[in-house]
Short mmCIF file of C-alpha atoms and ligand atoms in Angstrom, two decimals:
data_model
loop_
_atom_site.label_atom_id
_atom_site.label_comp_id
_atom_site.label_asym_id
_atom_site.label_seq_id
_atom_site.Cartn_x
_atom_site.Cartn_y
_atom_site.Cartn_z
CA MET A 1 60.77 244.07 120.31
CA SER A 2 59.74 240.80 121.95
CA PHE A 3 56.30 239.42 121.30
CA ALA A 4 56.84 236.44 123.63
CA PRO A 5 53.54 235.60 125.30
CA MET A 6 52.96 236.32 128.95
CA LEU A 7 51.67 233.78 131.44
CA GLU A 8 48.30 234.45 133.03
CA SER A 9 49.83 233.65 136.41
CA ASP A 10 52.20 236.64 135.98
CA VAL A 11 49.34 239.11 135.62
CA THR A 12 49.09 241.01 138.88
CA SER A 13 45.83 242.79 138.06
CA TRP A 14 43.49 243.01 135.11
CA SER A 15 42.57 246.48 133.83
CA GLY A 16 39.48 245.26 132.07
CA GLU A 17 37.65 242.22 130.77
CA SER A 18 35.33 241.33 127.93
CA ASP A 19 34.29 238.19 126.09
CA VAL A 20 36.14 239.27 122.97
CA VAL A 21 39.19 241.50 122.58
CA VAL A 22 39.80 242.76 119.03
CA VAL A 23 43.26 244.06 118.11
CA GLY A 24 43.03 246.79 115.45
CA PHE A 25 40.10 248.95 114.39
CA GLY A 26 40.32 248.90 110.60
CA GLY A 27 37.87 247.14 108.30
CA ALA A 28 38.42 243.63 109.65
CA GLY A 29 38.46 244.70 113.31
CA ALA A 30 35.29 246.77 112.99
CA CYS A 31 33.40 243.92 111.31
CA ALA A 32 34.70 241.36 113.83
CA ALA A 33 33.57 243.58 116.71
CA ILE A 34 30.12 244.23 115.20
CA ALA A 35 29.53 240.56 114.42
CA ALA A 36 30.68 239.42 117.89
CA ALA A 37 28.50 242.02 119.61
CA ASP A 38 25.52 240.95 117.49
CA GLU A 39 26.04 237.40 118.77
CA GLY A 40 25.63 238.74 122.29
CA ALA A 41 29.30 238.94 123.31
CA SER A 42 30.82 241.84 125.21
CA VAL A 43 33.55 243.32 123.00
CA MET A 44 36.58 245.55 123.45
CA ILE A 45 38.72 247.00 120.64
CA VAL A 46 42.30 248.15 121.15
CA GLU A 47 43.68 250.43 118.47
CA ALA A 48 47.22 251.82 118.34
CA ALA A 49 46.21 254.95 116.40
CA SER A 50 44.12 257.79 117.77
CA ALA A 51 41.23 257.04 115.40
CA SER A 52 39.71 254.07 113.64
CA GLY A 53 40.25 253.15 110.01
CA GLY A 54 43.79 251.88 109.43
CA SER A 55 44.56 251.17 105.77
CA THR A 56 40.85 250.65 105.16
CA ALA A 57 40.30 254.38 105.69
CA LEU A 58 43.10 255.20 103.24
CA SER A 59 41.68 252.92 100.58
CA SER A 60 39.11 253.44 97.85
CA ALA A 61 37.11 250.69 99.58
CA GLU A 62 36.20 249.01 96.35
CA ILE A 63 34.66 245.76 97.56
CA TYR A 64 34.92 242.64 95.40
CA LEU A 65 31.73 240.59 95.70
CA GLY A 66 29.72 238.56 93.27
CA GLY A 67 27.46 235.60 92.74
CA GLY A 68 24.38 237.75 92.13
CA THR A 69 24.57 240.69 94.51
CA LYS A 70 21.60 243.03 94.80
CA ILE A 71 23.47 245.62 92.72
CA GLN A 72 24.59 243.16 90.04
CA LYS A 73 20.97 242.07 89.62
CA ALA A 74 19.61 245.61 89.60
CA VAL A 75 22.08 246.63 86.89
CA GLY A 76 21.23 243.53 84.84
CA TYR A 77 24.20 241.22 85.38
CA GLU A 78 23.77 237.53 85.96
CA ASP A 79 26.69 236.29 88.02
CA SER A 80 26.86 232.80 89.47
CA VAL A 81 28.56 231.52 92.60
CA GLU A 82 30.37 228.97 90.43
CA ASP A 83 31.82 231.66 88.14
CA VAL A 84 33.05 233.64 91.17
CA PHE A 85 34.48 230.49 92.74
CA GLY A 86 36.14 229.36 89.51
CA TYR A 87 37.61 232.76 88.75
CA LEU A 88 38.99 233.26 92.26
CA MET A 89 40.43 229.74 92.40
CA ALA A 90 42.12 230.14 89.02
CA SER A 91 43.43 233.66 89.64
CA ASN A 92 44.78 232.80 93.09
CA GLY A 93 46.65 229.87 91.66
CA PRO A 94 47.92 226.82 93.50
CA GLN A 95 47.93 228.54 96.88
CA ALA A 96 44.18 229.36 96.75
CA ASP A 97 42.26 228.11 99.77
CA ALA A 98 39.20 226.36 98.34
CA SER A 99 37.20 226.48 101.57
CA LYS A 100 37.72 230.23 101.96
CA VAL A 101 37.04 230.93 98.30
CA ARG A 102 33.89 228.78 98.46
CA ALA A 103 32.58 230.64 101.53
CA TYR A 104 33.40 234.00 99.93
CA ALA A 105 31.72 233.11 96.64
CA GLU A 106 28.64 231.66 98.32
CA GLY A 107 28.42 234.48 100.86
CA GLY A 108 29.18 237.41 98.55
CA ALA A 109 25.62 238.55 97.88
CA GLU A 110 24.65 238.21 101.52
CA HIS A 111 27.76 240.09 102.64
CA LEU A 112 26.79 243.05 100.48
CA ASP A 113 23.28 242.92 102.01
CA TRP A 114 24.89 242.95 105.46
CA LEU A 115 27.03 245.98 104.64
CA MET A 116 23.97 247.75 103.23
CA SER A 117 22.00 246.88 106.37
CA LEU A 118 24.69 248.75 108.34
CA GLY A 119 24.05 251.78 106.14
CA VAL A 120 26.92 251.43 103.64
CA PRO A 121 25.47 253.01 100.46
CA PHE A 122 25.74 251.47 97.00
CA LYS A 123 23.91 252.85 93.96
CA ALA A 124 22.35 250.56 91.37
CA SER A 125 24.62 251.79 88.59
CA GLU A 126 27.72 250.86 86.66
CA LEU A 127 30.88 252.65 85.59
CA LYS A 128 31.45 251.31 82.11
CA GLU A 129 34.91 252.61 81.27
CA ARG A 130 38.07 250.78 82.21
CA ALA A 131 39.17 252.51 85.38
CA MET A 132 41.29 251.79 88.43
CA MET A 133 38.57 253.11 90.69
CA ALA A 134 35.29 254.96 90.30
CA LEU A 135 35.63 258.66 90.96
CA THR A 136 31.89 259.04 90.51
CA ASP A 137 29.27 257.62 92.89
CA ASP A 138 28.62 254.72 90.48
CA CYS A 139 28.90 251.26 91.92
CA LEU A 140 29.81 248.35 89.69
CA LEU A 141 33.04 248.12 87.73
CA TYR A 142 35.39 245.45 86.51
CA THR A 143 38.29 245.43 88.94
CA GLY A 144 40.10 242.23 88.00
CA SER A 145 41.06 240.33 84.85
CA GLU A 146 37.63 238.71 84.37
CA LYS A 147 37.25 239.98 80.80
CA ALA A 148 40.87 239.22 79.91
CA TRP A 149 42.57 236.05 78.74
CA PRO A 150 42.89 233.38 80.11
CA TYR A 151 40.01 233.83 82.56
CA CYS A 152 37.43 235.08 80.04
CA GLU A 153 37.57 231.72 78.28
CA GLN A 154 36.89 229.77 81.46
CA TYR A 155 34.44 231.77 83.57
CA LYS A 156 31.64 234.09 82.59
CA PRO A 157 32.82 237.61 83.37
CA ALA A 158 30.80 240.02 85.48
CA PRO A 159 31.76 243.28 87.19
CA ARG A 160 32.27 242.53 90.88
CA GLY A 161 33.97 245.66 92.16
CA HIS A 162 31.41 247.49 94.33
CA ASN A 163 32.20 251.16 94.82
CA LEU A 164 30.43 253.09 97.59
CA GLU A 165 27.91 255.74 96.61
CA VAL A 166 30.20 258.70 97.12
CA GLU A 167 31.87 261.15 94.74
CA GLY A 168 35.65 261.14 94.43
CA ASP A 169 38.09 258.65 95.92
CA ASN A 170 36.28 258.68 99.25
CA GLY A 171 35.08 255.12 99.76
CA GLY A 172 37.54 254.33 102.57
CA PRO A 173 36.71 257.34 104.73
CA LEU A 174 32.96 256.80 104.28
CA LEU A 175 33.14 253.08 105.07
CA THR A 176 35.22 253.86 108.16
CA LYS A 177 32.76 256.50 109.37
CA ILE A 178 29.79 254.13 109.03
CA LEU A 179 31.57 251.21 110.72
CA LEU A 180 32.61 253.50 113.58
CA GLN A 181 29.00 254.62 114.07
CA GLN A 182 27.87 250.98 114.12
CA VAL A 183 30.52 250.03 116.67
CA GLU A 184 29.62 252.99 118.88
CA GLN A 185 25.89 252.24 118.65
CA ARG A 186 26.57 248.79 120.09
CA GLY A 187 28.34 250.20 123.11
CA ILE A 188 31.58 248.41 122.22
CA ASP A 189 34.44 249.45 124.50
CA ILE A 190 37.04 251.25 122.30
CA HIS A 191 40.58 251.98 123.49
CA TYR A 192 42.47 254.30 121.15
CA GLU A 193 46.19 255.02 121.46
CA THR A 194 46.48 251.54 122.91
CA ARG A 195 49.08 249.27 121.37
CA ALA A 196 48.74 245.51 121.68
CA LEU A 197 52.10 244.16 122.86
CA ARG A 198 51.75 240.46 123.70
CA LEU A 199 49.17 237.74 124.06
CA ILE A 200 48.48 236.31 127.50
CA VAL A 201 48.30 232.52 127.70
CA SER A 202 46.89 230.18 130.32
CA CYS A 203 50.08 228.09 130.29
CA HIS A 204 52.85 227.05 127.93
CA GLY A 205 52.56 223.82 125.99
CA PRO A 206 49.76 221.80 124.43
CA GLN A 207 47.10 222.93 126.93
CA GLN A 208 47.78 226.58 126.13
CA ARG A 209 44.79 228.85 125.61
CA ILE A 210 44.75 232.56 124.82
CA VAL A 211 43.15 234.34 127.78
CA GLY A 212 44.03 237.98 127.26
CA LEU A 213 46.19 240.74 125.90
CA ALA A 214 48.96 242.96 127.24
CA VAL A 215 48.81 246.53 125.92
CA ARG A 216 50.62 249.81 126.34
CA GLN A 217 48.37 252.72 127.11
CA ASN A 218 49.51 256.15 128.22
CA MET A 219 53.09 254.90 128.82
CA GLN A 220 51.91 252.06 131.07
CA GLU A 221 51.38 248.38 130.54
CA HIS A 222 47.86 247.06 131.13
CA TYR A 223 46.30 243.61 130.88
CA PHE A 224 42.89 242.89 129.42
CA ARG A 225 41.21 239.56 129.96
CA ALA A 226 39.41 237.95 127.02
CA GLY A 227 36.78 235.48 128.23
CA ARG A 228 36.19 233.87 124.85
CA GLY A 229 39.14 234.95 122.75
CA VAL A 230 41.30 237.51 120.99
CA VAL A 231 40.87 238.46 117.32
CA LEU A 232 44.01 239.80 115.64
CA CYS A 233 43.03 242.39 112.99
CA ALA A 234 46.20 244.48 112.98
CA GLY A 235 46.70 244.66 109.20
CA GLY A 236 49.67 243.41 107.16
CA PHE A 237 53.43 244.02 107.35
CA ILE A 238 54.37 246.15 104.36
CA MET A 239 55.66 248.95 106.65
CA ASN A 240 58.04 246.62 108.51
CA GLU A 241 61.23 246.77 106.47
CA ASP A 242 62.89 243.90 108.34
CA MET A 243 59.95 241.58 107.75
CA VAL A 244 59.63 242.62 104.10
CA ARG A 245 63.37 242.02 103.63
CA GLU A 246 63.04 238.59 105.21
CA TYR A 247 59.89 237.37 103.46
CA CYS A 248 59.29 239.38 100.28
CA PRO A 249 62.31 241.56 99.45
CA GLN A 250 61.00 242.09 95.92
CA PHE A 251 58.71 244.76 97.46
CA LEU A 252 61.56 247.00 98.58
CA ASP A 253 63.60 248.55 95.80
CA ASN A 254 61.82 250.99 93.52
CA LYS A 255 58.39 250.06 94.91
CA THR A 256 56.02 252.18 96.98
CA GLN A 257 54.79 250.43 100.11
CA ILE A 258 51.19 251.55 100.64
CA GLY A 259 49.28 251.34 103.90
CA ASN A 260 49.07 252.95 107.30
CA PRO A 261 52.19 253.31 109.49
CA ASN A 262 51.00 250.52 111.81
CA ASP A 263 51.15 247.94 109.02
CA THR A 264 54.17 246.52 110.83
CA GLY A 265 53.02 242.93 111.25
CA THR A 266 52.55 242.99 115.01
CA GLY A 267 49.40 240.87 114.76
CA ILE A 268 51.30 238.28 112.73
CA GLN A 269 54.21 238.38 115.22
CA MET A 270 51.86 237.83 118.15
CA GLY A 271 50.29 234.88 116.37
CA LEU A 272 53.74 233.42 115.63
CA SER A 273 54.76 233.85 119.27
CA VAL A 274 52.14 231.36 120.44
CA GLY A 275 52.80 228.79 117.72
CA GLY A 276 50.55 230.14 114.97
CA ARG A 277 51.39 229.15 111.42
CA VAL A 278 52.09 231.75 108.74
CA ILE A 279 51.70 231.10 105.03
CA ASN A 280 52.15 232.85 101.68
CA MET A 281 54.50 235.41 103.23
CA HIS A 282 56.34 235.94 99.93
CA GLU A 283 53.23 237.24 98.12
CA GLY A 284 51.72 240.67 97.73
CA PHE A 285 49.79 243.03 95.56
CA LEU A 286 52.14 244.82 93.17
CA SER A 287 50.65 247.09 90.59
CA LEU A 288 51.56 249.26 87.64
CA PRO A 289 48.52 251.58 87.64
CA PHE A 290 48.69 252.49 83.96
CA TYR A 291 45.04 253.33 83.39
CA PRO A 292 43.34 255.80 83.31
CA PRO A 293 43.45 256.93 80.60
CA ALA A 294 42.01 253.65 79.35
CA THR A 295 43.39 254.37 75.89
CA LEU A 296 46.85 253.32 77.08
CA THR A 297 45.46 249.78 76.84
CA PHE A 298 45.73 250.09 73.03
CA GLY A 299 49.51 250.20 73.44
CA ILE A 300 51.91 247.30 73.92
CA PHE A 301 54.34 246.62 76.74
CA VAL A 302 57.74 245.39 75.56
CA ASN A 303 60.62 244.08 77.65
CA GLY A 304 64.37 244.43 77.22
CA GLN A 305 64.22 242.06 74.25
CA GLY A 306 61.69 244.32 72.56
CA GLN A 307 59.06 241.59 72.99
CA ARG A 308 55.54 241.68 74.36
CA PHE A 309 54.94 239.62 77.47
CA ILE A 310 51.25 240.01 78.38
CA ASN A 311 47.80 240.95 77.12
CA GLU A 312 47.58 244.64 77.96
CA ASP A 313 43.85 244.43 78.80
CA ALA A 314 44.66 242.46 81.98
CA TYR A 315 44.22 244.08 85.42
CA HIS A 316 46.98 246.57 86.34
CA GLY A 317 48.15 244.38 89.25
CA ARG A 318 48.62 241.40 86.95
CA ILE A 319 50.63 243.55 84.56
CA GLY A 320 52.76 244.98 87.40
CA SER A 321 53.48 241.49 88.73
CA PHE A 322 54.51 240.19 85.30
CA LEU A 323 56.47 243.32 84.43
CA VAL A 324 58.91 243.21 87.35
CA ASN A 325 60.02 239.74 86.26
CA GLN A 326 61.00 240.81 82.72
CA SER A 327 64.39 241.73 81.38
CA TYR A 328 64.72 245.51 81.61
CA PRO A 329 64.08 248.13 80.28
CA VAL A 330 60.31 247.83 79.94
CA TYR A 331 58.47 250.30 77.73
CA LEU A 332 54.85 250.99 76.90
CA ILE A 333 54.67 251.83 73.19
CA LEU A 334 51.70 253.90 72.08
CA ASN A 335 50.22 255.83 69.23
CA VAL A 336 50.39 259.49 70.22
CA GLU A 337 46.61 259.79 69.90
CA ASP A 338 46.20 257.19 72.67
CA TYR A 339 48.51 259.08 74.99
CA GLY A 340 45.36 261.14 75.51
CA ASN A 341 45.05 262.79 78.91
CA TYR A 342 48.02 260.89 80.36
CA GLU A 343 49.55 263.99 81.88
CA THR A 344 46.44 265.01 83.79
CA GLU A 345 44.62 261.73 84.48
CA SER A 346 47.31 259.17 85.15
CA TRP A 347 48.76 257.88 88.42
CA LEU A 348 51.54 256.07 86.55
CA GLN A 349 54.29 258.73 86.61
CA ALA A 350 56.31 256.83 83.98
CA PRO A 351 58.39 259.36 82.02
CA VAL A 352 58.21 259.72 78.26
CA VAL A 353 61.46 258.13 77.11
CA ALA A 354 61.07 258.53 73.34
CA THR A 355 58.83 259.90 70.63
CA GLY A 356 59.00 259.34 66.90
CA GLU A 357 57.47 260.65 63.72
CA SER A 358 58.51 257.27 62.35
CA LEU A 359 59.31 253.86 63.82
CA GLU A 360 63.01 254.38 62.98
CA GLU A 361 63.09 257.58 64.97
CA LEU A 362 61.33 255.94 67.96
CA VAL A 363 63.68 252.96 67.94
CA SER A 364 66.76 255.17 67.74
CA GLU A 365 65.81 256.68 71.10
CA LEU A 366 65.23 253.33 72.87
CA ASP A 367 67.66 250.90 74.39
CA LEU A 368 66.57 247.69 72.59
CA PRO A 369 68.28 245.02 70.46
CA THR A 370 68.45 246.01 66.79
CA GLY A 371 65.38 245.13 64.78
CA GLN A 372 63.46 243.53 67.63
CA LEU A 373 60.83 246.19 68.31
CA GLU A 374 60.25 246.57 64.57
CA ARG A 375 59.49 242.82 64.33
CA THR A 376 57.22 242.95 67.39
CA ILE A 377 55.20 245.85 65.99
CA GLU A 378 54.99 244.28 62.54
CA ARG A 379 53.69 241.03 64.06
CA PHE A 380 51.25 242.90 66.30
CA ASN A 381 49.89 244.92 63.39
CA GLU A 382 49.38 241.75 61.33
CA ASP A 383 47.33 240.36 64.20
CA VAL A 384 45.34 243.58 64.44
CA SER A 385 44.46 243.37 60.76
CA GLU A 386 43.32 239.79 61.27
CA ARG A 387 41.39 240.80 64.43
CA VAL A 388 43.14 238.25 66.64
CA ASP A 389 46.04 238.60 69.06
CA ARG A 390 47.66 235.23 68.44
CA LEU A 391 50.38 235.74 71.01
CA PHE A 392 48.60 237.05 74.11
CA HIS A 393 44.87 237.06 73.30
CA LYS A 394 44.18 240.71 73.99
CA ASP A 395 40.49 241.27 73.37
CA ILE A 396 39.68 242.59 69.90
CA SER A 397 38.07 245.69 71.39
CA TRP A 398 41.63 246.73 72.41
CA LEU A 399 43.36 245.82 69.15
CA LYS A 400 44.42 248.87 67.16
CA THR A 401 47.18 249.30 64.59
CA LEU A 402 50.35 250.83 66.01
CA GLU A 403 51.43 253.61 63.69
CA ALA A 404 53.44 256.82 63.81
CA PRO A 405 53.61 259.23 65.45
CA PHE A 406 54.65 257.13 68.46
CA VAL A 407 55.39 257.73 72.08
CA ALA A 408 57.14 255.39 74.54
CA LEU A 409 56.78 255.49 78.33
CA ASP A 410 59.59 254.09 80.44
CA CYS A 411 57.97 251.62 82.88
CA THR A 412 61.24 250.12 84.08
CA PRO A 413 61.24 249.89 87.90
CA GLY A 414 63.42 252.73 89.14
CA ALA A 415 62.81 254.99 86.14
CA GLY A 416 59.98 256.85 87.86
CA ALA A 417 56.85 254.72 87.39
CA PHE A 418 54.68 254.12 90.45
CA PHE A 419 54.65 250.50 91.74
CA PRO A 420 52.36 250.42 94.81
CA CYS A 421 52.46 247.23 96.88
CA PHE A 422 51.17 245.59 100.07
CA THR A 423 51.46 242.12 101.55
CA LEU A 424 49.14 239.12 101.11
CA GLY A 425 50.73 236.64 103.54
CA GLY A 426 49.74 236.13 107.13
CA LEU A 427 48.44 233.77 109.76
CA ASP A 428 46.91 230.59 108.44
CA THR A 429 43.30 230.51 109.59
CA THR A 430 40.27 228.31 109.14
CA VAL A 431 37.32 229.69 107.23
CA ASP A 432 35.92 230.74 110.63
CA GLY A 433 39.07 232.71 111.42
CA ALA A 434 40.64 230.37 114.02
CA VAL A 435 44.45 230.53 113.85
CA ARG A 436 46.04 227.25 112.84
CA SER A 437 48.90 225.93 114.94
CA VAL A 438 52.29 224.88 113.55
CA HIS A 439 51.64 221.55 115.26
CA GLU A 440 48.07 220.53 114.59
CA GLY A 441 44.60 221.93 115.00
CA VAL A 442 43.97 225.52 116.00
CA ILE A 443 45.14 227.67 118.88
CA PRO A 444 42.27 227.85 121.38
CA GLY A 445 41.03 231.40 121.87
CA LEU A 446 42.95 232.93 118.95
CA TYR A 447 41.42 234.30 115.76
CA ALA A 448 42.73 236.51 112.96
CA ALA A 449 41.21 238.37 110.02
CA GLY A 450 42.00 240.88 107.29
CA ARG A 451 45.63 241.23 106.23
CA THR A 452 46.88 239.76 109.51
CA ALA A 453 45.54 236.47 108.17
CA CYS A 454 46.11 234.88 104.80
CA GLY A 455 42.67 235.16 103.27
CA VAL A 456 41.11 234.91 99.83
CA PRO A 457 43.55 237.14 97.85
CA ARG A 458 46.84 235.28 97.55
CA ARG A 459 48.73 236.39 94.47
CA GLY A 460 49.81 239.67 92.97
CA ASP A 461 49.30 238.39 89.43
CA GLY A 462 45.77 237.25 90.26
CA TYR A 463 44.68 240.10 92.49
CA ALA A 464 41.46 242.03 91.82
CA SER A 465 40.82 245.43 93.39
CA GLY A 466 38.29 245.11 96.16
CA SER A 467 39.38 241.67 97.23
CA SER A 468 41.30 243.00 100.23
CA VAL A 469 38.58 245.20 101.76
CA GLY A 470 36.07 242.56 100.65
CA ASP A 471 38.07 239.82 102.36
CA ALA A 472 38.86 241.96 105.44
CA THR A 473 35.22 242.80 106.11
CA PHE A 474 34.07 239.25 105.31
CA SER A 475 36.76 237.44 107.31
CA GLY A 476 36.34 239.89 110.19
CA ARG A 477 32.66 239.03 110.34
CA MET A 478 33.37 235.29 110.24
CA ALA A 479 35.92 235.56 113.04
CA GLY A 480 33.69 237.79 115.16
CA ARG A 481 30.78 235.39 114.89
CA SER A 482 32.91 232.38 115.76
CA VAL A 483 34.84 233.81 118.69
CA ALA A 484 31.61 235.06 120.24
CA VAL A 485 30.35 231.51 120.66
CA GLU A 486 33.61 230.04 121.99
CA GLU A 487 33.32 228.42 125.37
CA SER A 488 33.83 231.05 128.04
CA LEU A 489 36.74 230.77 130.46
C1 FAD B 1 45.80 253.77 99.08
C2 FAD B 1 45.19 252.41 99.23
C3 FAD B 1 44.10 252.06 98.45
C4 FAD B 1 43.53 250.79 98.56
N1 FAD B 1 42.38 250.52 97.87
C5 FAD B 1 41.79 249.33 98.07
C6 FAD B 1 40.51 249.07 97.50
O1 FAD B 1 39.90 249.93 96.87
N2 FAD B 1 39.96 247.84 97.70
C7 FAD B 1 40.60 246.88 98.42
O2 FAD B 1 40.07 245.78 98.54
N3 FAD B 1 41.78 247.11 99.01
C8 FAD B 1 42.36 248.32 98.89
N4 FAD B 1 43.53 248.58 99.54
C9 FAD B 1 44.05 247.57 100.48
C10 FAD B 1 43.15 247.56 101.73
O3 FAD B 1 42.83 248.87 102.10
C11 FAD B 1 43.79 246.87 102.94
O4 FAD B 1 44.51 245.72 102.56
C12 FAD B 1 42.67 246.47 103.92
O5 FAD B 1 41.86 247.61 104.18
C13 FAD B 1 43.26 245.94 105.22
O6 FAD B 1 42.24 245.86 106.19
P1 FAD B 1 42.59 245.35 107.65
O7 FAD B 1 41.38 245.51 108.48
O8 FAD B 1 43.24 244.03 107.58
O9 FAD B 1 43.73 246.35 108.17
P2 FAD B 1 43.62 247.90 108.52
O10 FAD B 1 42.44 248.53 107.92
O11 FAD B 1 44.95 248.48 108.22
O12 FAD B 1 43.40 247.90 110.09
C14 FAD B 1 44.42 247.47 110.97
C15 FAD B 1 44.38 248.33 112.22
O13 FAD B 1 45.21 247.73 113.22
C16 FAD B 1 45.88 248.75 113.93
N5 FAD B 1 47.05 248.14 114.58
C17 FAD B 1 48.17 247.63 114.01
N6 FAD B 1 48.99 247.13 114.94
C18 FAD B 1 48.38 247.29 116.13
C19 FAD B 1 48.72 246.98 117.48
N7 FAD B 1 49.86 246.36 117.79
N8 FAD B 1 47.86 247.32 118.48
C20 FAD B 1 46.68 247.94 118.18
N9 FAD B 1 46.31 248.28 116.93
C21 FAD B 1 47.14 247.95 115.91
C22 FAD B 1 46.21 249.76 112.86
O14 FAD B 1 46.48 251.04 113.42
C23 FAD B 1 44.93 249.73 112.00
O15 FAD B 1 43.98 250.68 112.45
C24 FAD B 1 44.10 249.85 99.44
C25 FAD B 1 45.19 250.19 100.24
C26 FAD B 1 45.72 251.46 100.15
C27 FAD B 1 46.85 251.83 101.07
#
């Protein structure tokens, strides 16, 4: 499929016009549209699906925000902008964008207020156990590696995952419903079953400006004029096998690509077609969702050398990202008592590969070099007795002697364990959402947000749950505000 832009002079007739045309009606698109309309712009949304929501609707809609949100304060947590900034800069590594992280840290509390002002409900409560998501209507939970080494030594931890006030894993549907109501209340023109095909440009070359969008609607091509600009909010590209193979092939074999079927990177392709720059295309979220039950954290992961490679109290995405780079097989070794409700509570799906009434029996059923696991467990148990994990700094609250009877789960990719993933690369944008050009400056009239852009979350090993919906809604708002005040054509 060609995404080559179309010249304005080739448009024979316009089917509609608004100040702002938003491509995609997920979390980022909804927030861009609301923010642009609230700035006084006329707004149109084109959405390929027959309903709003995209991957945002499929998600738990945990939202990662901090720096002293209303809920953090009500529950009794002091969280500072500097701790949020420091944590996000460190966890996103060398590719972190300091200006975006700064805006997100400074604007976190206000963004939650904004969502609440739209009617998104959050309860002043906390889910204390280590969980992947809250299945109760409680709000705050730790969703990253804030309490784990190395971050806990550098930045004061605070729970920043904000779960909507809704029972079950229903945050995404509820957020989508509320954002839809808000869009409809503003009289925003919504076109469902309308696929964005190509951008329309004023001319080719350095004077180029984005002036509209070509779409396919009801088997016909139509052209919509955008007086101030187009905002690309079409999600990421995890469902486009060719793009994944080209940019991040590590997310193909034995991984589960999660998202909606339109996560095919068309927003990114349209941006590229007019000279937009893409960055960080090799990165993505890649998890091994091994808790609940939280008691599995008492176990140790060992690689094909029978050696530990990480502190097991780190976030499941950090562990997944480290795990796939180990020598295989990779096992999680546990005391049977900590196996707990694995069979009924877990999402992990890793099969039991061995059990043992003694360490010798366990080892005889595993494919590891002779003597290695025995040494690893002996060393770990010495550390437990001294209340310090000298190798990987697992917090003492998770240190427990490993002793028979044992069970081992096979977490080797391909053996059955669930490795969900989605992409974190996209169009390079300014903090206001303007798409940067491969040459210099930005592309006039073109904005991007959510997973179509490369936002705050940039690394699988530093990801925190909630930072994608958090970033999508935040960056959508920024882009909507900015495009609304662009000079009109
Ligand atoms: C099961 C699951 C759970 C998750 N849980 C969380 C979580 O709790 N917290 C978190 O932060 N992240 C979570 N994520 C990730 C997060 O949901 C997404 O990364 C985020 O919602 C993306 O938002 P977006 O607005 O960029 O894209 P989307 O919400 O996917 O919206 C993009 C929209 O664009 C439309 N579109 C695409 N191409 C076109 C086109 N050419 N023309 C017109 N329309 C088009 C799509 O149909 C879609 O509606 C989860 C993801 C999944 C799949």
